[in-house]
Amino acid sequence: MRIPRGITLVSTLVFLFIVVIVVSVAALTSLSNRRNAQYALRTSQAQFAAEAGLERAVVWLWYQALERAAAPSVVAYRQALDGMGLTDGATLRMEGTLGDGGRFEVRASRRDTTRLGEPQVELVVVSTGTLSDGTTRRLRQVLRVARAPFPFEYALLTNKADCVFCHLEVRSMDAFRGEPNPNDPSTWWRRVKVGVLEDLVTRDDQEVGGVHGALLVRGEVRQQYGGQPGLSSRYYTTLQPGQTQIRSTARRSPTPADCAVPSNCATPQNLYLNYPTSRDLARFGGRFPDGELPDSFPLPVPDANGNRLIDDQEWLEEVQSSLQNRNETYAAGWIEAAVVVNPSSIAWPRGAGVQTLSSEDLGLSPSNVILDGTVTPITLSGTVFINGDVVIRGRVRGNGTILARGNVYVLGDLVYDCGQGEALRDCDYRDPSRLPQLSLIAGGNILMGDFLSVDTFRAPNLNLLGANRLQRPMSECRANPSQEGCGSGAEGVGYRPNLTLTEVANFNRSELQRWLRDNSYRPRFYTYREDTVYFATGCEHDPQAYGGYRALRVAEEEVSLCGQRLNLAIAEAILSRAARYEIISPAFGEAGLKGLWDESARGRPAGAFRTDGLLYSANAVFSVIQNGRGYNLGGRWDLRGALVAADVGVLAPVGLDIYHDNRLRPRVLGGQRPQLVRGVWEVVGQ
């Protein structure tokens, strides 16, 4: 069939039209794609310019500011930003150009905040990248600067540990969740650490206890009675070498790792000997084998002049810096409690006299304080400085620190309360994150429990409650050992002092021995109700007959000091350099303190003595938890927190259980450095 010529022409024209349309569409699509590609390229280039602005802001706001800072701390970092013109609440602008013709503009806004009592800085950075043709991209990133936490993992940290290793068990708070199952990692406990900076002495014929984790030791390690080097054969651990969690509570003997040979400590261990200081790290590849152990005991208040005392200027600087919000360790706070300040008579206030007080009220002028949380819980927020001695007991709420310039006396159970308002409620310790936090810090000493009662070994059933059971001073008992208040002794020993007075003399002996090794050393001595410094002459750590103790006085004679000879003619030179700490508060007196403890002991339910929180003393912790003798404590002390003290003189004859709460961190200068945390940037505009 023949197709007419007209129809063929029309078909051809339609086909050509379609082809033209297709070609046009393809051309337009190609052009659009090229334009989109060029736009995407320009946008990407603008984004690169904006990212360059973010990086330049980090250099400007972090590295350059740190170089300007007077000290490595968040507070000094804030001051450096002030000097750069970026004050709290302000916004600063900077700009820069790139080699390809692009440029950026950065606007940084600052906001100072506080989290958990610690200062922080929030920097909101908006960077706009712009190309020469006007294409832009805007990015936003949040920078946060906060204190880098010191890796403090110590349930117990001390210079010298001796009697504390007596029926001791140290574990993490994970223990409240139940026993670990070796086959279920979700049940394993965090390991704990115990650090001894100078000397460790354990008994060689008695149960000394153990640590569910690692024991890190510097200095001498020996057994008390035989004097043999090394730990008691009755010390145990539950941590297997090479592991970092407690998978079973099966007891095992420790595996000593002597870090004098660095390769011995290359993997996690349960007992480190000769643990290195920061000066030794080159041999360990620049890192501590198992986390940082402070080179020396960290003080809660810096001792600027090195006299081992908290002078007026040192104290007031800490208080004022806190009140002025420039102290990153001790943020300003308040306390609400039944409180008596500078009491005229010594008695527990119970629920009376509830007040809200601050460091301005208690820290600037001399203030000796009794705090009672038995009826109304003690509520804390931030840090409260107290310029004197503190007596405390009862329930505690909130998150805060009590820092006393003098001594702290814990004369009753001190536990967390998780109630609201007037309703009291016991806490669930299986979830520590929900618990209050208490740091109880003493610039002097912390004294706990029945540290004042005289020992009566020949009458073990004698009730020690009562003012007539007070330990008398060493000089009085040396002159007349058989008088009331001088105790008695086991067969063949004779009359002897109580544990507190014994530990005072033992620690003083240790300080004298150190001075004999280094005459430039400034010793720290403890005294009990008299200005005279007494020390133990022999090598024993247990109480000895009163004749085994001597006074440090100027005299033309020599005395044996556990194998060393001390010429007492140089006593004046020693005493002129020494710091002295009296363990009995002149504001409360020994009879007043004993009465407060006796009242608490009579009114408490039966069970272990309970303490929650960090106990942190610049000097010593003295504690005696009696078994029987009128008490219902069972000879046990249950501490849920941590114990940090230069010297530890503790007697809990049945058991001392420390459950480490790793939220609580004492002041360690190595932990003052700030750290930068960068948030993820986001696109906020073209």
XYZ file of C-alpha atoms in Angstrom:
686
model
C 0.000 0.000 0.000
C 1.347 3.368 -0.975
C 1.538 6.055 1.771
C 0.609 9.518 0.589
C 3.465 12.012 0.407
C 1.728 14.481 2.769
C 1.471 11.992 5.554
C 5.133 11.097 5.202
C 6.108 14.722 5.458
C 4.037 15.208 8.595
C 5.546 12.137 10.241
C 8.994 13.372 9.441
C 8.270 16.767 10.915
C 6.853 15.203 14.097
C 9.900 13.009 14.428
C 12.224 15.954 13.965
C 10.237 17.941 16.530
C 10.561 15.138 19.044
C 14.256 14.906 18.376
C 14.627 18.638 18.928
C 12.738 18.405 22.205
C 14.818 15.462 23.387
C 18.053 17.187 22.426
C 16.900 20.404 24.129
C 15.932 18.573 27.262
C 19.247 16.759 27.267
C 21.076 20.018 26.737
C 19.135 21.729 29.505
C 19.637 18.762 31.804
C 23.334 18.755 31.074
C 23.500 22.472 31.701
C 21.546 22.083 34.948
C 23.779 19.250 36.037
C 26.844 21.321 35.293
C 25.368 24.201 37.231
C 24.415 21.919 40.137
C 27.837 20.365 40.123
C 29.443 23.776 40.081
C 27.119 24.920 42.891
C 27.833 21.796 44.934
C 31.541 22.333 44.369
C 31.323 25.968 45.465
C 29.210 24.981 48.482
C 31.740 22.324 49.441
C 34.547 24.833 49.041
C 32.628 27.302 51.216
C 32.130 24.547 53.798
C 35.860 23.813 53.752
C 36.447 27.495 54.443
C 33.973 27.363 57.344
C 35.673 24.243 58.704
C 38.999 26.064 58.471
C 37.416 28.780 60.613
C 36.419 26.208 63.246
C 39.972 24.862 63.362
C 41.401 28.368 63.606
C 38.980 29.060 66.466
C 40.313 26.042 68.381
C 43.848 27.365 67.960
C 42.735 30.810 69.072
C 40.414 29.882 71.934
C 42.256 26.832 73.262
C 45.962 26.613 72.484
C 46.718 30.342 72.472
C 44.578 30.903 75.572
C 46.406 28.093 77.410
C 49.726 29.705 76.548
C 48.485 32.924 78.141
C 47.148 31.178 81.275
C 49.142 31.754 84.452
C 48.546 28.157 85.601
C 47.227 24.914 84.108
C 43.697 25.185 85.468
C 40.189 26.046 84.333
C 40.196 29.146 86.531
C 43.425 30.411 84.956
C 42.034 29.542 81.518
C 38.987 31.696 82.236
C 41.256 34.562 83.241
C 43.235 34.150 80.012
C 40.015 34.445 77.979
C 39.182 37.593 79.972
C 42.552 39.030 78.937
C 41.768 38.249 75.301
C 38.513 40.203 75.561
C 36.200 37.196 75.609
C 34.520 37.604 78.983
C 31.597 35.609 80.363
C 28.509 36.409 78.260
C 30.470 38.220 75.556
C 30.969 37.458 71.841
C 34.164 38.022 69.882
C 34.742 38.051 66.118
C 37.751 36.990 64.118
C 38.315 36.446 60.389
C 40.894 34.988 58.066
C 41.623 34.426 54.374
C 42.621 31.286 52.497
C 45.014 30.830 49.590
C 42.251 30.106 47.053
C 40.513 33.410 47.620
C 38.066 32.079 50.173
C 37.674 33.557 53.622
C 35.976 32.817 56.933
C 34.404 34.795 59.716
C 34.157 33.321 63.233
C 31.952 34.527 66.054
C 32.619 32.924 69.451
C 30.305 33.356 72.449
C 31.314 32.405 75.995
C 29.194 31.165 78.895
C 30.688 30.071 82.239
C 28.903 27.208 83.987
C 29.359 24.898 86.957
C 28.668 21.171 86.964
C 28.887 19.032 90.115
C 30.651 21.875 91.858
C 33.372 22.226 89.207
C 33.786 25.246 86.905
C 33.389 24.845 83.156
C 33.445 27.091 80.094
C 31.076 26.694 77.149
C 32.126 28.290 73.860
C 29.621 28.441 70.985
C 31.496 28.971 67.721
C 29.722 29.955 64.486
C 31.973 29.982 61.418
C 30.879 31.342 58.029
C 32.918 30.362 54.976
C 32.629 32.643 51.909
C 34.020 32.312 48.359
C 34.960 35.132 46.017
C 31.678 34.708 44.104
C 29.641 35.144 47.297
C 28.811 31.478 47.964
C 28.559 30.890 51.748
C 28.253 28.048 54.245
C 27.684 28.485 57.999
C 28.691 25.887 60.624
C 28.143 25.786 64.381
C 30.160 23.865 66.986
C 30.093 23.848 70.797
C 33.410 23.642 72.680
C 33.447 22.765 76.369
C 36.439 23.265 78.652
C 36.393 21.511 82.018
C 38.781 20.094 84.572
C 40.459 16.921 83.382
C 39.796 14.453 86.194
C 42.856 13.105 87.980
C 42.764 9.329 87.600
C 42.204 8.845 91.318
C 41.196 5.235 91.818
C 42.308 4.773 95.416
C 40.001 3.486 98.109
C 42.858 3.989 100.564
C 45.850 6.295 100.079
C 48.401 6.955 102.792
C 52.081 7.570 103.448
C 52.470 4.915 106.130
C 50.169 1.939 106.654
C 50.576 -0.361 109.618
C 47.705 -1.193 111.953
C 45.113 -0.419 109.253
C 46.013 -3.792 107.699
C 44.189 -5.742 110.357
C 41.104 -7.634 109.156
C 40.868 -5.158 106.269
C 38.747 -5.773 103.179
C 38.691 -3.228 100.359
C 36.309 -3.585 97.400
C 34.229 -1.446 95.083
C 30.607 -0.453 95.598
C 29.783 -3.086 92.983
C 29.795 -5.567 95.864
C 26.321 -4.348 96.864
C 24.974 -5.790 93.608
C 26.010 -9.316 94.587
C 28.840 -11.753 93.998
C 30.575 -11.712 90.600
C 29.924 -14.641 88.281
C 33.093 -15.675 86.410
C 30.967 -16.551 83.358
C 28.902 -13.350 83.277
C 30.915 -10.152 82.570
C 27.917 -7.990 83.504
C 28.378 -9.074 87.151
C 32.119 -8.444 87.397
C 33.291 -5.824 89.901
C 35.515 -2.885 89.203
C 38.852 -3.473 90.842
C 40.027 -1.050 93.522
C 43.461 0.325 94.319
C 45.279 0.911 97.588
C 48.314 3.200 97.467
C 51.094 3.373 100.081
C 53.640 6.113 99.382
C 56.327 5.412 102.001
C 56.098 2.372 104.304
C 53.856 -0.680 104.650
C 53.919 -2.825 107.795
C 51.693 -5.891 108.230
C 51.413 -8.354 111.086
C 53.029 -11.681 110.357
C 50.945 -13.960 112.566
C 47.426 -12.526 112.300
C 44.770 -12.009 109.642
C 45.612 -8.745 107.860
C 42.874 -8.838 105.209
C 42.990 -8.136 101.519
C 42.215 -5.951 98.543
C 39.866 -6.784 95.663
C 42.254 -5.164 93.254
C 45.820 -3.869 93.240
C 48.130 -2.750 96.055
C 50.697 -0.161 94.904
C 53.616 0.382 97.268
C 56.721 2.542 97.418
C 59.320 2.315 100.164
C 59.819 -0.447 102.688
C 57.488 -3.440 103.029
C 58.031 -5.587 106.115
C 56.362 -7.710 108.741
C 55.885 -6.245 112.184
C 57.101 -8.835 114.639
C 59.775 -10.771 112.800
C 60.915 -7.765 110.792
C 61.106 -9.865 107.640
C 60.762 -8.072 104.288
C 57.546 -8.565 102.384
C 53.868 -8.834 103.191
C 52.274 -11.074 105.764
C 51.514 -14.560 104.514
C 47.901 -13.872 105.492
C 47.356 -11.005 103.064
C 45.160 -11.931 100.105
C 43.780 -10.541 96.861
C 41.073 -11.604 94.417
C 42.595 -10.038 91.296
C 44.404 -12.309 88.882
C 47.506 -10.836 87.193
C 46.676 -9.582 83.721
C 43.023 -8.874 84.559
C 41.408 -5.507 85.276
C 38.115 -6.652 86.835
C 37.159 -8.884 89.723
C 35.593 -12.010 88.274
C 35.530 -14.077 91.466
C 35.973 -13.437 95.192
C 38.083 -16.555 95.618
C 41.073 -15.586 97.738
C 44.560 -15.940 96.327
C 48.052 -15.000 97.414
C 49.387 -11.905 95.651
C 51.990 -12.110 92.913
C 54.626 -9.456 93.767
C 55.793 -7.414 90.774
C 58.955 -5.443 91.541
C 58.913 -2.339 89.350
C 62.640 -1.847 89.918
C 62.719 -3.909 86.725
C 60.193 -2.143 84.424
C 59.350 -5.278 82.428
C 57.930 -6.840 85.612
C 55.149 -4.251 85.597
C 54.321 -4.196 81.896
C 50.936 -5.899 82.427
C 48.287 -5.404 85.149
C 49.350 -6.853 88.517
C 47.780 -7.308 91.953
C 50.836 -6.180 93.964
C 53.343 -3.577 92.784
C 56.555 -3.006 94.723
C 58.864 -0.019 94.163
C 56.126 1.685 92.148
C 57.722 4.513 90.132
C 57.368 8.244 90.653
C 56.866 10.722 87.826
C 60.660 11.186 87.728
C 61.129 7.532 86.761
C 58.721 7.369 83.846
C 61.315 7.458 81.087
C 62.112 3.826 81.927
C 58.401 2.982 81.572
C 57.819 4.553 78.183
C 56.586 7.815 79.716
C 53.581 6.222 81.437
C 52.841 4.807 84.866
C 52.506 1.010 84.814
C 49.005 1.013 86.296
C 47.818 4.600 86.552
C 49.250 7.568 88.380
C 50.277 7.321 92.018
C 51.066 10.788 93.465
C 54.755 11.430 94.106
C 53.926 12.799 97.555
C 50.842 12.985 99.705
C 48.370 15.490 98.170
C 47.355 18.269 100.561
C 43.779 19.613 100.553
C 45.048 23.180 101.017
C 48.357 24.138 99.338
C 51.250 24.680 101.739
C 52.861 27.606 99.947
C 55.688 28.174 102.464
C 56.350 24.501 103.193
C 55.971 24.704 106.972
C 53.429 21.825 107.050
C 50.778 24.080 108.610
C 47.808 25.965 107.173
C 48.758 29.566 107.823
C 46.249 32.417 107.910
C 47.195 33.644 104.440
C 46.985 30.155 102.901
C 43.605 29.527 104.486
C 42.069 32.880 103.569
C 43.265 32.592 99.978
C 41.381 29.304 99.589
C 38.229 30.685 101.233
C 38.207 33.958 99.312
C 38.943 32.290 95.979
C 35.971 30.002 96.573
C 33.667 32.873 97.540
C 34.781 34.792 94.432
C 34.135 31.785 92.149
C 37.762 31.445 91.070
C 38.548 28.221 92.929
C 37.938 25.274 90.622
C 38.441 22.630 93.317
C 36.197 24.107 95.981
C 33.159 25.786 94.434
C 31.294 28.076 96.820
C 28.385 26.435 98.596
C 26.211 26.250 101.680
C 25.124 23.894 104.437
C 21.742 23.498 106.126
C 21.786 21.638 109.424
C 21.063 21.640 113.126
C 24.228 23.459 114.084
C 25.874 25.138 117.052
C 28.716 27.564 116.337
C 31.300 28.257 119.056
C 29.178 26.522 121.732
C 29.327 27.616 125.352
C 28.292 24.101 126.441
C 29.021 20.862 124.634
C 25.858 19.006 123.574
C 24.252 17.643 120.425
C 21.669 20.096 119.025
C 19.571 17.209 117.643
C 16.838 18.895 115.568
C 17.166 22.336 117.165
C 18.848 25.374 115.673
C 18.555 24.476 111.979
C 20.428 27.135 109.992
C 21.699 27.720 106.475
C 25.323 28.858 106.540
C 28.107 29.481 104.013
C 31.885 29.806 103.973
C 31.424 33.514 104.526
C 29.663 32.694 107.798
C 31.999 29.934 108.982
C 35.265 30.216 107.085
C 36.510 33.749 107.648
C 36.300 34.056 111.428
C 37.230 31.361 114.000
C 34.336 28.903 114.098
C 34.116 25.638 116.043
C 31.009 23.790 114.977
C 28.766 20.915 116.081
C 26.657 19.455 113.237
C 23.867 17.009 114.039
C 21.921 15.246 111.298
C 20.103 12.669 113.404
C 16.707 14.450 113.258
C 17.060 16.825 110.293
C 19.533 15.596 107.654
C 22.591 17.728 106.993
C 22.118 19.129 103.470
C 25.143 20.230 101.454
C 25.740 22.026 98.180
C 29.241 22.954 97.047
C 32.017 23.648 99.532
C 31.704 25.069 103.029
C 34.941 26.171 104.725
C 34.987 26.085 108.536
C 37.768 27.986 110.279
C 38.152 25.673 113.269
C 37.175 22.218 114.518
C 34.054 20.265 113.533
C 32.034 17.604 115.361
C 29.562 15.731 113.167
C 27.112 12.814 113.076
C 23.809 11.862 111.447
C 22.324 11.740 107.960
C 23.578 13.671 104.931
C 21.893 14.823 101.711
C 23.173 16.675 98.674
C 26.530 16.900 96.998
C 29.181 18.863 98.813
C 32.323 19.282 100.847
C 33.007 20.284 104.433
C 36.574 21.550 104.770
C 37.706 22.263 108.328
C 40.929 24.093 109.048
C 41.345 22.135 112.276
C 40.232 18.673 113.378
C 37.102 16.788 112.377
C 35.501 14.508 114.980
C 33.044 11.906 113.654
C 31.277 10.955 116.878
C 28.414 8.876 115.575
C 27.256 7.136 112.426
C 27.416 9.387 109.367
C 25.267 8.017 106.515
C 23.512 9.167 103.367
C 19.789 9.876 103.381
C 17.693 9.516 100.216
C 14.412 10.905 101.509
C 12.632 14.145 100.667
C 11.593 16.925 103.013
C 11.051 15.673 106.546
C 10.739 12.041 105.436
C 13.935 10.045 106.092
C 14.786 7.136 103.822
C 17.703 4.735 103.672
C 19.611 4.665 100.389
C 20.013 1.839 97.901
C 23.752 1.397 97.503
C 23.452 -0.862 94.469
C 23.299 2.249 92.265
C 25.925 4.723 93.538
C 25.011 7.282 90.864
C 21.818 8.045 92.820
C 23.573 8.551 96.157
C 24.491 11.855 97.782
C 28.185 12.794 97.852
C 30.060 13.929 100.949
C 33.721 14.912 101.137
C 34.804 15.462 104.739
C 38.206 17.163 104.772
C 40.431 18.162 107.684
C 43.438 20.449 107.528
C 44.262 18.967 110.937
C 43.228 15.391 111.754
C 40.118 13.225 111.562
C 39.258 11.354 114.768
C 36.505 8.787 114.951
C 34.737 6.443 117.285
C 36.075 5.558 120.706
C 39.535 7.059 120.292
C 39.513 8.577 123.800
C 38.761 5.603 126.062
C 41.578 4.087 128.082
C 42.317 0.425 127.390
C 41.673 -2.041 130.213
C 43.092 -5.355 129.070
C 42.995 -6.890 132.538
C 39.280 -6.165 132.766
C 38.018 -6.873 129.237
C 34.359 -6.781 130.284
C 34.611 -3.341 131.866
C 32.182 -0.836 130.312
C 34.231 1.925 128.641
C 31.308 4.350 128.367
C 31.658 7.206 130.814
C 33.888 10.197 131.501
C 35.957 8.258 134.045
C 37.275 6.042 131.221
C 39.283 8.840 129.591
C 42.917 8.225 128.645
C 45.190 10.531 130.649
C 48.221 12.272 129.072
C 51.509 10.422 128.683
C 53.409 12.481 131.252
C 50.845 11.770 133.986
C 50.794 8.029 133.296
C 54.568 7.775 133.098
C 54.735 9.374 136.535
C 51.976 7.155 138.031
C 50.934 4.293 135.699
C 48.499 2.691 138.121
C 46.196 5.705 138.453
C 42.745 5.727 136.889
C 42.881 6.739 133.243
C 46.179 4.987 132.520
C 44.633 1.604 131.751
C 46.292 -1.713 132.293
C 48.300 -4.162 130.277
C 48.490 -7.766 129.287
C 50.569 -10.099 131.418
C 54.216 -9.112 131.376
C 53.578 -5.725 129.778
C 52.286 -3.592 132.633
C 50.251 -0.423 132.299
C 50.178 0.949 128.779
C 48.471 3.698 126.723
C 45.448 3.268 124.490
C 45.744 2.864 120.728
C 45.430 6.581 119.935
C 48.232 7.583 122.285
C 50.311 4.653 121.016
C 49.888 5.701 117.390
C 50.761 9.302 118.275
C 54.069 8.048 119.705
C 54.668 5.674 116.774
C 54.092 8.359 114.150
C 56.364 10.752 116.075
C 59.087 8.080 116.112
C 58.742 7.665 112.358
C 59.157 11.420 111.843
C 62.284 11.458 114.013
C 63.744 8.552 112.066
C 63.172 10.384 108.828
C 64.839 13.515 110.240
C 67.880 11.430 111.238
C 68.176 10.313 107.603
C 67.764 13.879 106.302
C 68.409 16.811 108.644
C 66.766 19.218 106.178
C 63.447 17.407 106.625
C 60.682 19.283 108.467
C 58.961 16.781 110.801
C 55.307 16.800 111.808
C 54.538 15.762 115.392
C 51.276 14.899 117.126
C 50.482 15.771 120.728
C 47.790 14.626 123.144
C 46.572 17.098 125.781
C 50.055 18.498 126.419
C 52.651 20.445 124.466
C 55.381 17.827 124.930
C 56.179 15.527 122.003
C 56.397 11.849 123.033
C 57.813 9.078 120.878
C 58.230 5.313 121.040
C 61.830 4.230 121.546
C 61.528 0.580 120.509
C 60.519 -1.013 117.202
C 57.105 -2.273 118.310
C 53.852 -0.943 116.908
C 51.608 -2.365 119.630
C 51.137 -0.479 122.923
C 54.148 -0.833 125.236
C 54.586 -0.131 128.922
C 54.744 3.595 129.629
C 58.485 3.308 130.306
C 59.022 2.578 126.588
C 58.114 6.154 125.614
C 60.264 9.262 125.903
C 59.722 13.000 125.690
C 61.560 15.032 123.075
C 63.363 17.483 125.344
C 66.792 19.083 125.373
C 69.092 16.887 127.491
C 72.700 15.742 127.441
C 72.004 12.120 126.672
C 71.288 9.752 123.859
C 68.389 7.380 123.413
C 67.849 4.375 121.173
C 65.283 4.903 118.454
C 64.635 1.432 117.057
C 68.300 0.832 116.273
C 69.193 4.478 115.668
C 70.791 6.830 118.184
C 69.128 10.154 118.857
C 71.088 12.837 120.664
C 68.490 14.744 122.615
C 70.827 17.713 122.857
C 69.693 18.573 119.326
C 66.020 18.361 120.240
C 65.726 22.138 120.243
C 66.849 22.295 116.611
C 64.344 19.587 115.673
C 61.454 21.199 117.523
C 62.185 24.623 116.018
C 61.579 23.193 112.533
C 58.693 20.897 113.357
C 54.959 21.368 112.887
C 52.765 20.230 115.780
C 49.184 19.034 115.700
C 47.142 18.660 118.867
C 44.522 15.954 118.433
C 42.236 17.192 121.239
C 40.254 20.317 120.423
C 40.685 23.030 123.074
C 37.224 24.302 122.102
C 35.471 21.027 122.940
C 37.866 19.352 125.373
C 38.383 15.627 125.820
C 35.528 15.269 128.333
C 33.114 17.066 125.999
C 34.128 14.935 123.030
C 33.878 11.744 125.063
C 30.387 12.714 126.250
C 29.189 13.320 122.687
C 30.519 9.937 121.566
C 29.077 8.092 124.556
C 25.622 9.559 123.885
C 25.756 8.472 120.238
C 27.003 4.998 121.141
C 24.232 4.410 123.685
C 21.457 5.446 121.295
C 22.455 3.606 118.124
C 21.138 0.206 116.931
C 23.482 -2.755 117.008
C 25.775 -3.202 114.035
C 28.964 -1.975 112.433
C 29.973 1.663 112.794
C 28.838 3.336 109.545
C 30.490 6.159 107.624
C 29.612 7.372 104.121
C 31.804 9.652 102.037
C 35.407 10.617 101.486
C 37.478 11.018 104.660
C 40.435 13.176 103.692
C 42.951 14.371 106.286
C 46.071 16.401 105.611
C 47.637 14.587 108.548
C 46.231 11.589 110.436
C 43.066 9.577 110.835
C 42.730 8.047 114.298
C 39.861 5.632 114.856
C 39.033 2.978 117.436
C 35.920 0.834 116.998
C 35.541 -1.286 120.128
C 34.229 -4.824 120.346
C 32.063 -5.210 123.434
C 33.001 -3.179 126.524
C 29.621 -1.466 126.568
C 29.364 -1.010 122.818
C 27.211 -2.752 120.210
C 29.566 -2.020 117.285
C 30.850 -5.564 117.057
C 34.362 -4.265 116.457
C 33.480 -3.457 112.831
C 33.714 -0.285 110.751
C 31.807 -0.043 107.457
C 33.175 2.837 105.324
C 31.412 3.518 102.018
C 33.586 6.037 100.228
C 37.366 6.366 100.542
C 40.055 7.006 103.141
C 42.911 9.393 102.315
C 45.340 10.458 105.049
C 49.069 10.935 105.469
C 49.022 8.685 108.553
C 46.386 6.075 109.391
C 45.971 4.807 112.950
C 42.866 2.626 112.902
C 41.741 -0.282 115.063
C 38.654 -2.264 114.056
C 39.564 -5.617 115.633
C 36.863 -7.641 113.879
C 36.896 -5.930 110.494
C 37.304 -2.726 108.494
C 35.271 -2.873 105.278
C 35.953 -0.136 102.725
C 33.566 0.037 99.772
C 35.151 2.411 97.288
C 32.916 5.111 95.794
C 34.943 6.265 92.810
C 32.842 9.420 92.361
C 34.697 10.978 95.297
C 38.038 12.536 94.360
C 40.387 14.400 96.688
C 42.307 17.407 95.509
C 45.393 16.302 93.604
C 47.360 19.039 91.864
C 48.009 16.828 88.858
C 44.281 16.822 88.269
C 43.906 20.561 87.876
C 44.607 20.652 84.137
C 41.725 21.595 81.835
C 40.622 19.534 78.878
C 38.782 20.486 75.673
C 35.743 18.537 74.484
C 34.535 19.375 70.966
C 30.942 18.776 69.977
C 29.949 17.649 66.475
C 29.562 20.605 64.116
C 26.258 21.206 62.314
C 25.184 23.235 59.281
C 23.109 26.225 60.326
C 22.903 28.221 57.092
C 24.135 28.930 53.570
